[in-house]
C-alpha positions as a printed NumPy array, in Angstrom:
array([[-25.337,  14.491,  30.39 ],
       [-23.272,  14.75 ,  27.219],
       [-20.132,  12.649,  27.65 ],
       [-16.674,  12.621,  26.128],
       [-17.79 ,   9.509,  24.24 ],
       [-20.723,  11.415,  22.712],
       [-18.465,  14.3  ,  21.686],
       [-15.88 ,  11.891,  20.265],
       [-18.497,  10.178,  18.112],
       [-19.512,  13.579,  16.72 ],
       [-15.896,  14.303,  15.767],
       [-15.618,  10.903,  14.101],
       [-18.806,  11.56 ,  12.123],
       [-17.57 ,  14.976,  11.062],
       [-14.413,  13.436,   9.587],
       [-16.262,  10.569,   7.903],
       [-14.778,   7.977,  10.276],
       [-17.932,   5.95 ,  10.855],
       [-16.356,   2.526,  10.239],
       [-14.252,   1.206,  13.115],
       [-11.619,  -1.447,  12.314],
       [-10.77 ,  -3.14 ,  15.585],
       [ -9.516,  -5.954,  17.72 ],
       [-10.496,  -4.578,  21.121],
       [ -9.869,  -5.558,  24.725],
       [-11.2  ,  -4.567,  28.102],
       [ -9.731,  -1.065,  27.965],
       [-11.92 ,  -0.303,  24.926],
       [-15.258,  -1.757,  26.031],
       [-16.486,   1.556,  27.488],
       [-16.237,   3.094,  24.015],
       [-17.845,   0.219,  22.128],
       [-20.732,  -1.072,  24.248],
       [-24.067,  -0.02 ,  22.702],
       [-22.398,   1.514,  19.661],
       [-24.688,   3.988,  17.841],
       [-26.467,   2.524,  14.815],
       [-24.742,   4.838,  12.347],
       [-21.289,   3.496,  13.269],
       [-20.074,   0.225,  11.742],
       [-17.749,  -2.167,  13.548],
       [-15.355,  -4.434,  11.605],
       [-13.605,  -7.152,  13.613],
       [-10.315,  -8.733,  12.547],
       [ -8.636, -11.513,  14.49 ],
       [ -5.172,  -9.97 ,  14.698],
       [ -4.03 ,  -6.37 ,  14.97 ],
       [ -1.975,  -6.658,  11.78 ],
       [ -5.169,  -7.566,   9.938],
       [ -6.993,  -4.655,  11.574],
       [ -4.44 ,  -2.098,  10.426],
       [ -3.973,  -3.777,   7.019],
       [ -7.691,  -3.658,   6.236],
       [ -7.933,  -0.051,   7.431],
       [ -4.928,   0.829,   5.274],
       [ -6.624,  -0.553,   2.162],
       [ -9.821,   1.304,   3.062],
       [ -7.986,   4.603,   3.63 ],
       [ -6.026,   4.368,   0.375],
       [ -9.208,   3.822,  -1.655],
       [-11.191,   6.535,   0.123],
       [ -8.195,   8.917,   0.314],
       [ -9.474,   9.812,   3.773],
       [ -8.651,   8.779,   7.336],
       [ -9.786,   5.344,   8.462],
       [-10.422,   4.684,  12.14 ],
       [ -8.505,   1.924,  13.944],
       [ -9.071,   0.779,  17.537],
       [ -6.372,  -1.26 ,  19.314],
       [ -6.041,  -2.744,  22.789],
       [ -3.368,  -1.083,  24.936],
       [  0.205,  -2.462,  24.94 ],
       [ -0.327,  -5.901,  23.412],
       [ -2.61 ,  -4.598,  20.67 ],
       [ -0.478,  -1.637,  19.704],
       [  2.664,  -3.75 ,  19.916],
       [  1.219,  -6.399,  17.598],
       [  0.249,  -3.673,  15.115],
       [  3.569,  -1.828,  14.897],
       [  4.758,  -3.587,  11.73 ],
       [  1.458,  -2.859,   9.99 ],
       [  1.57 ,   0.767,  11.172],
       [  5.056,   1.07 ,   9.659],
       [  3.65 ,  -0.206,   6.362],
       [  0.765,   2.274,   6.579],
       [  3.241,   5.111,   7.115],
       [  5.415,   4.202,   4.129],
       [  2.293,   3.558,   2.034],
       [  1.154,   7.043,   3.073],
       [ -2.221,   5.797,   4.301],
       [ -4.127,   8.198,   6.596],
       [ -5.195,   6.378,   9.76 ],
       [ -6.524,   7.583,  13.101],
       [ -5.502,   4.963,  15.668],
       [ -7.21 ,   4.946,  19.073],
       [ -5.421,   2.861,  21.678],
       [ -6.864,   2.099,  25.087],
       [ -5.079,   2.769,  28.353],
       [ -5.839,   1.878,  31.96 ],
       [ -8.013,   4.193,  34.07 ],
       [ -6.088,   7.44 ,  34.54 ],
       [ -7.143,   7.659,  38.203],
       [ -4.609,   4.986,  39.172],
       [ -2.11 ,   5.066,  36.293],
       [  0.565,   6.256,  38.697],
       [  0.498,   2.801,  40.33 ],
       [  0.943,   1.041,  36.95 ],
       [ -2.059,  -1.271,  37.357],
       [ -2.648,  -4.418,  35.303],
       [ -2.915,  -3.563,  31.561],
       [ -1.286,  -0.162,  32.021],
       [  1.045,   0.45 ,  29.087],
       [  4.002,   2.658,  28.232],
       [  2.434,   3.502,  24.894],
       [  3.786,   6.853,  23.712],
       [  6.982,   5.463,  22.162],
       [  5.886,   1.904,  21.453],
       [  5.356,   2.483,  17.717],
       [  8.58 ,   4.454,  17.395],
       [  8.638,   7.213,  14.797],
       [  6.083,   5.595,  12.509],
       [  3.033,   7.541,  13.728],
       [  2.888,  11.041,  12.26 ],
       [  1.453,  12.237,  15.56 ],
       [  1.071,  10.779,  19.068],
       [ -1.107,  12.4  ,  21.719],
       [ -2.23 ,  11.384,  25.18 ],
       [ -4.866,  13.989,  26.119],
       [ -4.042,  15.789,  29.355],
       [ -7.62 ,  15.413,  30.567],
       [-10.647,  13.474,  29.446],
       [-12.314,  16.526,  27.929],
       [ -9.417,  16.876,  25.477],
       [-10.091,  13.498,  23.829],
       [-12.505,  14.752,  21.108],
       [-10.086,  17.507,  20.113],
       [ -7.217,  15.012,  20.032],
       [ -9.193,  12.841,  17.627],
       [ -9.846,  15.851,  15.405],
       [ -6.166,  16.802,  15.441],
       [ -5.247,  13.23 ,  14.601],
       [ -7.602,  13.256,  11.606],
       [ -5.963,  16.411,  10.265],
       [ -2.459,  15.039,  10.883],
       [ -3.276,  11.729,   9.213],
       [ -4.626,  13.528,   6.163],
       [ -1.939,  16.202,   5.77 ],
       [  1.087,  14.145,   6.83 ],
       [ -0.112,  10.948,   5.152],
       [  0.22 ,   8.325,   7.844],
       [ -1.138,   6.903,  11.108],
       [ -1.878,   9.343,  13.932],
       [ -2.168,   7.806,  17.407],
       [ -4.432,   8.914,  20.259],
       [ -4.057,   7.133,  23.617],
       [ -7.265,   7.22 ,  25.676],
       [ -7.547,   6.064,  29.314],
       [-10.57 ,   3.826,  29.688],
       [-12.493,   6.005,  32.156],
       [-12.312,   9.102,  29.909],
       [-15.255,   8.067,  27.728],
       [-17.785,   8.433,  30.545],
       [-16.576,  11.837,  31.772],
       [-18.694,  14.943,  31.063],
       [-17.756,  16.692,  27.833],
       [-16.603,  20.267,  27.525],
       [-18.997,  22.758,  26.042],
       [-16.524,  23.725,  23.295],
       [-18.517,  23.397,  20.044],
       [-15.378,  22.859,  17.89 ],
       [-12.53 ,  21.195,  19.846],
       [-10.234,  21.197,  16.774],
       [-10.43 ,  22.899,  13.351],
       [-13.592,  21.721,  11.64 ],
       [-11.956,  22.145,   8.226],
       [ -8.302,  22.323,   7.271],
       [ -7.386,  23.149,   3.682],
       [ -4.078,  22.936,   1.836],
       [ -2.944,  24.874,  -1.211],
       [ -3.323,  23.021,  -4.515],
       [ -1.531,  25.45 ,  -6.845],
       [  2.007,  25.106,  -8.175],
       [  4.631,  27.774,  -7.494],
       [  5.4  ,  29.543, -10.838],
       [  9.115,  29.93 , -10.063],
       [  9.483,  26.201,  -9.369],
       [  7.661,  25.369, -12.593],
       [  9.951,  27.713, -14.511],
       [ 13.098,  26.097, -13.07 ],
       [ 11.928,  22.624, -13.994],
       [ 10.845,  23.776, -17.447],
       [ 14.291,  25.3  , -18.031],
       [ 15.958,  22.027, -17.019],
       [ 13.772,  19.968, -19.354],
       [ 13.972,  22.479, -22.203],
       [ 17.737,  22.011, -22.324],
       [ 17.536,  18.224, -22.248],
       [ 18.605,  16.218, -25.272],
       [ 17.094,  12.964, -24.024],
       [ 14.833,  13.332, -20.951],
       [ 13.08 ,  10.579, -19.01 ],
       [ 10.457,  10.558, -16.262],
       [ 10.191,   8.258, -13.249],
       [  6.648,   7.832, -11.962],
       [  5.996,   6.986,  -8.333],
       [  3.225,   5.878,  -6.03 ],
       [  2.271,   9.422,  -5.004],
       [  1.132,  10.119,  -8.582],
       [ -1.408,   7.289,  -8.411],
       [ -4.607,   9.309,  -8.615],
       [ -6.899,  10.07 , -11.527],
       [ -5.642,  13.665, -11.598],
       [ -2.039,  12.496, -11.229],
       [ -2.277,  10.054, -14.126],
       [ -3.937,  12.653, -16.353],
       [ -1.368,  15.372, -15.636],
       [  1.652,  13.063, -15.836],
       [  0.396,  11.561, -19.102],
       [  0.026,  15.051, -20.58 ],
       [  3.585,  15.925, -19.529],
       [  5.033,  12.677, -20.886],
       [  3.254,  13.109, -24.212],
       [  4.425,  16.717, -24.451],
       [  8.011,  15.611, -23.86 ],
       [  7.495,  12.426, -25.899],
       [  9.854,  10.686, -23.493],
       [ 10.029,   7.312, -21.725],
       [  8.298,   6.936, -18.377],
       [  9.777,   4.442, -15.925],
       [  8.089,   3.141, -12.782],
       [ 10.055,   3.497,  -9.54 ],
       [ 11.587,   0.296,  -8.199],
       [  9.659,  -1.35 ,  -5.357],
       [  6.793,   1.033,  -6.052],
       [  3.753,   0.441,  -3.865],
       [  1.412,   1.856,  -6.512],
       [  1.521,   2.578, -10.23 ],
       [  2.111,   6.256, -10.998],
       [  1.433,   6.061, -14.746],
       [ -0.771,   3.983, -17.106],
       [  1.4  ,   0.971, -17.802],
       [ -0.217,   0.075, -21.122],
       [  0.725,   3.533, -22.513],
       [  3.08 ,   3.625, -25.495],
       [  5.619,   5.664, -23.475],
       [  5.747,   3.31 , -20.497],
       [  9.265,   1.875, -20.403],
       [  8.999,  -0.611, -17.524],
       [ 10.161,  -0.863, -13.921],
       [ 13.546,   0.429, -12.855],
       [ 16.001,  -2.112, -11.438],
       [ 16.895,  -1.799,  -7.774],
       [ 20.661,  -2.283,  -7.954],
       [ 23.024,   0.493,  -8.974],
       [ 24.941,  -1.265, -11.728],
       [ 21.803,  -2.116, -13.702],
       [ 20.245,   1.233, -12.807],
       [ 23.199,   3.144, -14.251],
       [ 22.978,   1.147, -17.468],
       [ 19.212,   1.617, -17.7  ],
       [ 19.43 ,   5.396, -17.281],
       [ 22.592,   5.86 , -19.362],
       [ 20.713,   7.105, -22.488],
       [ 19.151,  10.042, -20.602],
       [ 20.703,  13.395, -19.752],
       [ 17.827,  14.559, -17.489],
       [ 15.799,  12.244, -15.254],
       [ 12.836,  13.785, -13.434],
       [ 11.164,  11.681, -10.726],
       [  7.562,  12.578,  -9.918],
       [  5.991,  11.277,  -6.724],
       [  8.738,   8.723,  -6.123],
       [ 11.786,   8.431,  -3.885],
       [ 14.768,   9.322,  -6.016],
       [ 15.962,   6.015,  -7.514],
       [ 15.202,   3.814,  -4.514],
       [ 17.623,   0.907,  -4.022],
       [ 17.675,  -2.439,  -2.257],
       [ 21.038,  -4.133,  -1.707],
       [ 23.924,  -1.691,  -1.455],
       [ 26.287,  -1.584,  -4.412],
       [ 29.167,   0.932,  -4.512],
       [ 29.203,   3.668,  -7.092],
       [ 26.988,   6.547,  -8.218],
       [ 23.308,   6.183,  -9.046],
       [ 23.81 ,   7.415, -12.61 ],
       [ 26.643,   7.971, -15.047],
       [ 28.288,  11.419, -15.171],
       [ 26.275,  13.772, -17.339],
       [ 22.85 ,  12.609, -16.186],
       [ 21.13 ,  15.328, -14.186],
       [ 18.555,  14.386, -11.554],
       [ 15.507,  16.305, -10.327],
       [ 12.537,  15.473,  -8.124],
       [  8.951,  16.631,  -7.731],
       [  7.231,  15.398,  -4.572],
       [  4.5  ,  16.376,  -2.141],
       [  6.493,  14.87 ,   0.753],
       [  9.066,  17.273,   2.295],
       [ 11.002,  14.407,   3.91 ],
       [ 11.362,  12.733,   0.521],
       [ 12.755,  15.977,  -0.879],
       [ 15.19 ,  16.464,   1.995],
       [ 16.963,  13.133,   1.426],
       [ 16.967,  13.166,  -2.378],
       [ 20.437,  13.15 ,  -4.089],
       [ 19.358,  15.622,  -6.786],
       [ 20.324,  19.069,  -8.013],
       [ 16.724,  20.299,  -7.87 ],
       [ 13.902,  19.104,  -5.597],
       [ 10.476,  20.74 ,  -5.66 ],
       [  7.777,  20.192,  -3.023],
       [  4.426,  20.815,  -4.654],
       [  1.003,  19.301,  -5.39 ],
       [  1.812,  16.785,  -8.117],
       [ -1.14 ,  17.154, -10.539],
       [ -0.991,  20.944, -10.496],
       [  2.749,  21.061, -11.043],
       [  2.726,  18.473, -13.852],
       [ -0.093,  20.299, -15.619],
       [  1.698,  23.648, -15.339],
       [  4.967,  22.08 , -16.483],
       [  3.317,  20.484, -19.527],
       [  2.039,  23.912, -20.518],
       [  5.549,  25.419, -20.411],
       [  7.839,  22.833, -21.976],
       [  8.092,  22.74 , -25.779],
       [  6.666,  19.733, -27.584],
       [  9.259,  17.197, -28.732],
       [  8.937,  15.269, -32.003],
       [ 11.875,  12.903, -31.573],
       [ 10.613,   9.349, -31.123],
       [ 11.932,   7.799, -27.91 ],
       [ 13.325,   4.293, -27.646],
       [ 11.034,   2.171, -25.489],
       [ 12.185,  -1.294, -24.382],
       [ 10.202,  -4.176, -25.818],
       [  7.564,  -5.566, -23.524],
       [  7.801,  -9.079, -22.171],
       [  5.7  , -11.657, -23.944],
       [  3.582, -14.096, -21.946],
       [  4.957, -17.618, -21.695],
       [  3.432, -20.407, -23.708],
       [  1.116, -22.676, -21.726],
       [  2.976, -25.532, -20.062],
       [  3.366, -28.673, -22.138],
       [  1.95 , -31.954, -20.829],
       [  4.032, -32.991, -17.873],
       [  5.689, -29.549, -17.562],
       [  5.544, -27.903, -14.147],
       [  3.08 , -25.056, -13.593],
       [  4.968, -21.849, -12.794],
       [  3.901, -18.469, -11.461],
       [  4.324, -16.856, -14.893],
       [  1.715, -19.243, -16.352],
       [ -0.75 , -18.213, -13.633],
       [ -0.05 , -14.496, -14.059],
       [ -0.374, -14.665, -17.854],
       [ -3.728, -16.422, -17.504],
       [ -4.878, -13.78 , -15.018],
       [ -3.743, -10.957, -17.309],
       [ -6.019, -12.227, -20.089],
       [ -9.055, -12.247, -17.828],
       [ -8.859,  -9.423, -15.297],
       [-11.126,  -6.429, -15.992],
       [ -9.307,  -3.15 , -16.613],
       [-10.531,  -1.663, -13.327],
       [ -9.204,  -4.512, -11.176],
       [ -7.263,  -3.563,  -8.063],
       [ -4.366,  -6.023,  -7.967],
       [ -2.789,  -6.365,  -4.53 ],
       [  0.659,  -7.993,  -4.646],
       [  2.72 ,  -9.843,  -2.059],
       [  4.747, -12.463,  -3.882],
       [  8.403, -11.418,  -3.797],
       [  9.787, -14.188,  -5.988],
       [  7.128, -13.608,  -8.687],
       [  6.901,  -9.829,  -8.637],
       [  9.045,  -9.274, -11.766],
       [  6.748, -11.586, -13.757],
       [  3.682,  -9.847, -12.34 ],
       [  4.996,  -6.432, -13.351],
       [  5.884,  -7.658, -16.825],
       [  2.624,  -9.471, -17.512],
       [ -0.125,  -7.515, -15.699],
       [  0.058,  -3.749, -16.359],
       [ -1.894,  -1.315, -14.207],
       [ -4.499,   0.198, -16.523],
       [ -6.37 ,   2.48 , -14.129],
       [ -5.446,   4.432, -10.989],
       [ -5.169,   2.113,  -8.002],
       [ -4.658,  -0.755, -10.427],
       [ -1.703,  -2.006,  -8.401],
       [ -1.013,  -1.934,  -4.673],
       [  1.789,  -3.42 ,  -2.614],
       [  3.457,  -2.895,   0.756],
       [  5.906,  -0.019,   0.409],
       [  7.711,  -1.139,   3.558],
       [  8.431,  -4.573,   2.117],
       [  7.147,  -6.43 ,   5.166],
       [  4.84 ,  -9.408,   4.718],
       [  1.277,  -9.696,   5.989],
       [ -0.194,  -6.729,   4.087],
       [ -1.924,  -8.102,   1.006],
       [ -4.691, -10.245,   2.501],
       [ -6.144,  -7.657,   4.905],
       [ -5.478,  -4.761,   2.516],
       [ -7.462,  -6.481,  -0.232],
       [-10.347,  -6.903,   2.207],
       [-10.325,  -3.218,   3.17 ],
       [-10.102,  -2.172,  -0.487],
       [-13.079,  -4.281,  -1.509],
       [-15.093,  -2.944,   1.441],
       [-14.305,   0.633,   0.43 ],
       [-14.766,   0.065,  -3.324],
       [-17.355,  -2.709,  -3.727],
       [-17.792,  -1.807,  -7.401],
       [-14.184,  -2.681,  -8.316],
       [-12.815,  -6.206,  -8.708],
       [-10.113,  -6.906,  -6.114],
       [ -7.585,  -9.705,  -6.615],
       [ -4.698, -10.375,  -4.249],
       [ -1.756, -12.346,  -5.645],
       [  0.317, -13.664,  -2.744],
       [  2.881, -16.324,  -2.048],
       [  1.903, -19.083,   0.344],
       [  4.622, -17.983,   2.757],
       [  3.365, -14.405,   2.618],
       [ -0.231, -15.453,   3.199],
       [  0.628, -17.121,   6.502],
       [  1.572, -13.814,   8.132],
       [ -2.084, -12.692,   8.232],
       [ -4.051, -15.765,   7.212],
       [ -6.64 , -14.992,   9.907],
       [ -7.738, -11.972,   7.854],
       [ -9.726, -14.432,   5.734],
       [-12.2  , -14.814,   8.606],
       [-13.064, -11.114,   8.285],
       [-13.569, -11.512,   4.527],
       [-15.856, -14.481,   5.042],
       [-17.824, -13.04 ,   7.984],
       [-18.561,  -9.696,   6.306],
       [-19.169, -11.09 ,   2.811],
       [-16.191,  -9.391,   1.141],
       [-15.955, -10.549,  -2.469],
       [-12.19 , -10.394,  -2.958],
       [-10.302, -13.199,  -4.716],
       [ -7.011, -14.423,  -3.257],
       [ -4.678, -16.201,  -5.688],
       [ -2.069, -17.981,  -3.57 ],
       [  1.025, -19.115,  -5.477],
       [  1.983, -22.13 ,  -3.393],
       [  5.552, -23.389,  -3.748],
       [  5.822, -24.532,  -0.101],
       [  8.958, -22.525,   0.614],
       [ 10.419, -19.051,   0.966],
       [ 11.683, -19.056,  -2.625],
       [ 13.192, -15.58 ,  -2.58 ],
       [ 15.093, -16.374,   0.611],
       [ 16.437, -19.555,  -0.979],
       [ 17.752, -17.546,  -3.934],
       [ 19.315, -14.941,  -1.649],
       [ 21.107, -17.669,   0.304],
       [ 22.417, -19.103,  -2.952],
       [ 23.724, -15.681,  -3.99 ],
       [ 25.691, -15.614,  -0.739],
       [ 27.234, -18.924,  -1.705],
       [ 25.699, -20.713,   1.273],
       [ 23.01 , -23.205,   2.135],
       [ 19.725, -22.019,   3.621],
       [ 19.103, -23.372,   7.152],
       [ 15.334, -23.008,   6.938],
       [ 13.177, -25.917,   5.748],
       [ 10.39 , -26.   ,   3.2  ],
       [  6.873, -26.153,   4.672],
       [  5.245, -28.717,   2.423],
       [  2.881, -29.775,   5.212],
       [  1.016, -26.446,   5.086],
       [ -2.243, -26.254,   3.131],
       [ -3.378, -22.653,   2.716],
       [ -6.685, -23.84 ,   1.287],
       [ -7.413, -25.942,   4.367],
       [ -6.528, -23.034,   6.645],
       [ -8.846, -20.769,   4.657],
       [-11.744, -23.217,   4.949],
       [-11.132, -23.554,   8.685],
       [-11.623, -19.785,   8.887],
       [-14.885, -19.978,   6.946],
       [-13.458, -18.839,   3.598],
       [-14.152, -20.991,   0.501],
       [-11.   , -22.342,  -1.153],
       [ -9.981, -24.52 ,  -4.086],
       [ -6.639, -26.114,  -4.825],
       [ -5.333, -26.088,  -8.387],
       [ -2.516, -28.341,  -9.548],
       [ -2.894, -28.368, -13.355],
       [ -3.067, -25.695, -16.026],
       [ -6.401, -26.892, -17.423],
       [ -7.965, -26.615, -13.962],
       [ -6.535, -23.117, -13.611],
       [ -8.06 , -21.954, -16.887],
       [-11.412, -23.503, -16.023],
       [-11.497, -21.823, -12.61 ],
       [-10.478, -18.41 , -13.947],
       [-12.983, -18.582, -16.812],
       [-15.752, -19.271, -14.311],
       [-14.618, -16.298, -12.193],
       [-14.578, -13.741, -15.017],
       [-18.24 , -12.853, -14.741],
       [-18.181, -12.684, -10.929],
       [-15.219, -10.404, -10.207],
       [-17.352,  -7.266,  -9.902],
       [-20.475,  -8.678,  -8.281],
       [-19.33 , -11.446,  -5.958],
       [-20.227, -11.177,  -2.268],
       [-18.111, -14.094,  -1.089],
       [-14.337, -14.372,  -0.855],
       [-12.456, -17.157,  -2.597],
       [ -8.962, -18.556,  -2.187],
       [ -7.369, -20.235,  -5.2  ],
       [ -4.353, -22.155,  -3.933],
       [ -2.315, -22.761,  -7.099],
       [  0.533, -25.224,  -6.696],
       [  3.556, -23.93 ,  -8.625],
       [  7.211, -24.82 ,  -8.969],
       [  9.802, -22.111,  -8.23 ],
       [ 11.357, -20.479, -11.29 ],
       [ 15.001, -21.65 , -11.374],
       [ 16.006, -18.592, -13.431],
       [ 14.702, -16.025, -10.936],
       [ 17.354, -13.767,  -9.397],
       [ 16.41 , -11.255,  -6.687]])
């Protein structure tokens, strides 16, 4: 007898979801026992690590990754990571177990109220009305995850897998296609706006971070011969950051933002939220006379944008069509000078994050995927390590901690030919430190550079800005390297610059080929000049 489980596996295969990222419980055993040989199972020791690794995998593959979570506790533990996946626009299909539907009405042990547990972060939530609807629900979730760019949740009662399957050959659309052409009228409106500009500028965002996006946006920027800024708090690089027209990263407070954009009369954001902010500061985003426009493939992003013109369209196609319509500009733009790396520390001088990042910048291959989660060092990282290829930079768009370690693991699994380096603070690493077990167990050759200052440095600075004293202590007792080794992951502690250079020089030839993870715990002093 062909079962719902058999039909579900066929749907998973059809959508390329043959790797299952999971931390299962008893409500999922019926699906997983005697898993077919063509399906791979990846275990992580916490649901945040499960979703984080799947998010990295999905971003690299640009296709839905399959996540399996255990009823209420599992889904509840994963909500923060699912929120990050949604804002990072990572397509995930999330299967969550439920108690046997034959006695759900009595709310038995492990029954969960699951439909609203993840809030509005899933792009779709479905509890199939009957067991035979499960395969179709998985297919619908795959389409929703791909087209709406986020996690789609399917809740499956544990007895459904063994029920007889329907004889429907295609329980959901086998193929779903979206238009890839740009609307000529929209292109003409944008071209008219740019044609009249005296001093235009572009803002590149995470959604442009594809090979086609970089190529089309570069052609447009070179046609306009204008500066290209990176969105603030961008989760990915939308433009080659070593390019002569790259101007840097926009500030995230309005006063500095207004000053930064003051020279421009037209600012066009492409694949980015329109001038995303952090702390609220009164006043307009830009000075009077600066006109704002947006191109995005996310309708919700367009709906909330404070612009005079917002266009929802496929980004590469629209940029290419726009480059063909705007006249070439000869006027040389003013591009801010790039930050210079700091000199190596003098004997007796404290090792700082900028020294580590400058040393990394000299040694990382151009195709490295750099995963960032070090809030107090992010400005130095942006200034010193440009993204030179698509997917050269990745961070958590939501801003929550616990993303970088598992995401780096999923990325390296999905792209074993690319070097993957995660740069994280020691405080950040502790949110998903158990992800290192997965890296060690499955032989994932990612490198984790942990900048260890034994405190929440950015929180300390924020408390100082408020004029108060932070009530939280430092955590000098914590050794990230020891925790890594306890989880089976090799680790080395570095306290001096010469040791750092020696370690990095020995790693240079292994970044692409290594089959073992490594944690470099680098002891650094906080930068007293850093201001969040």
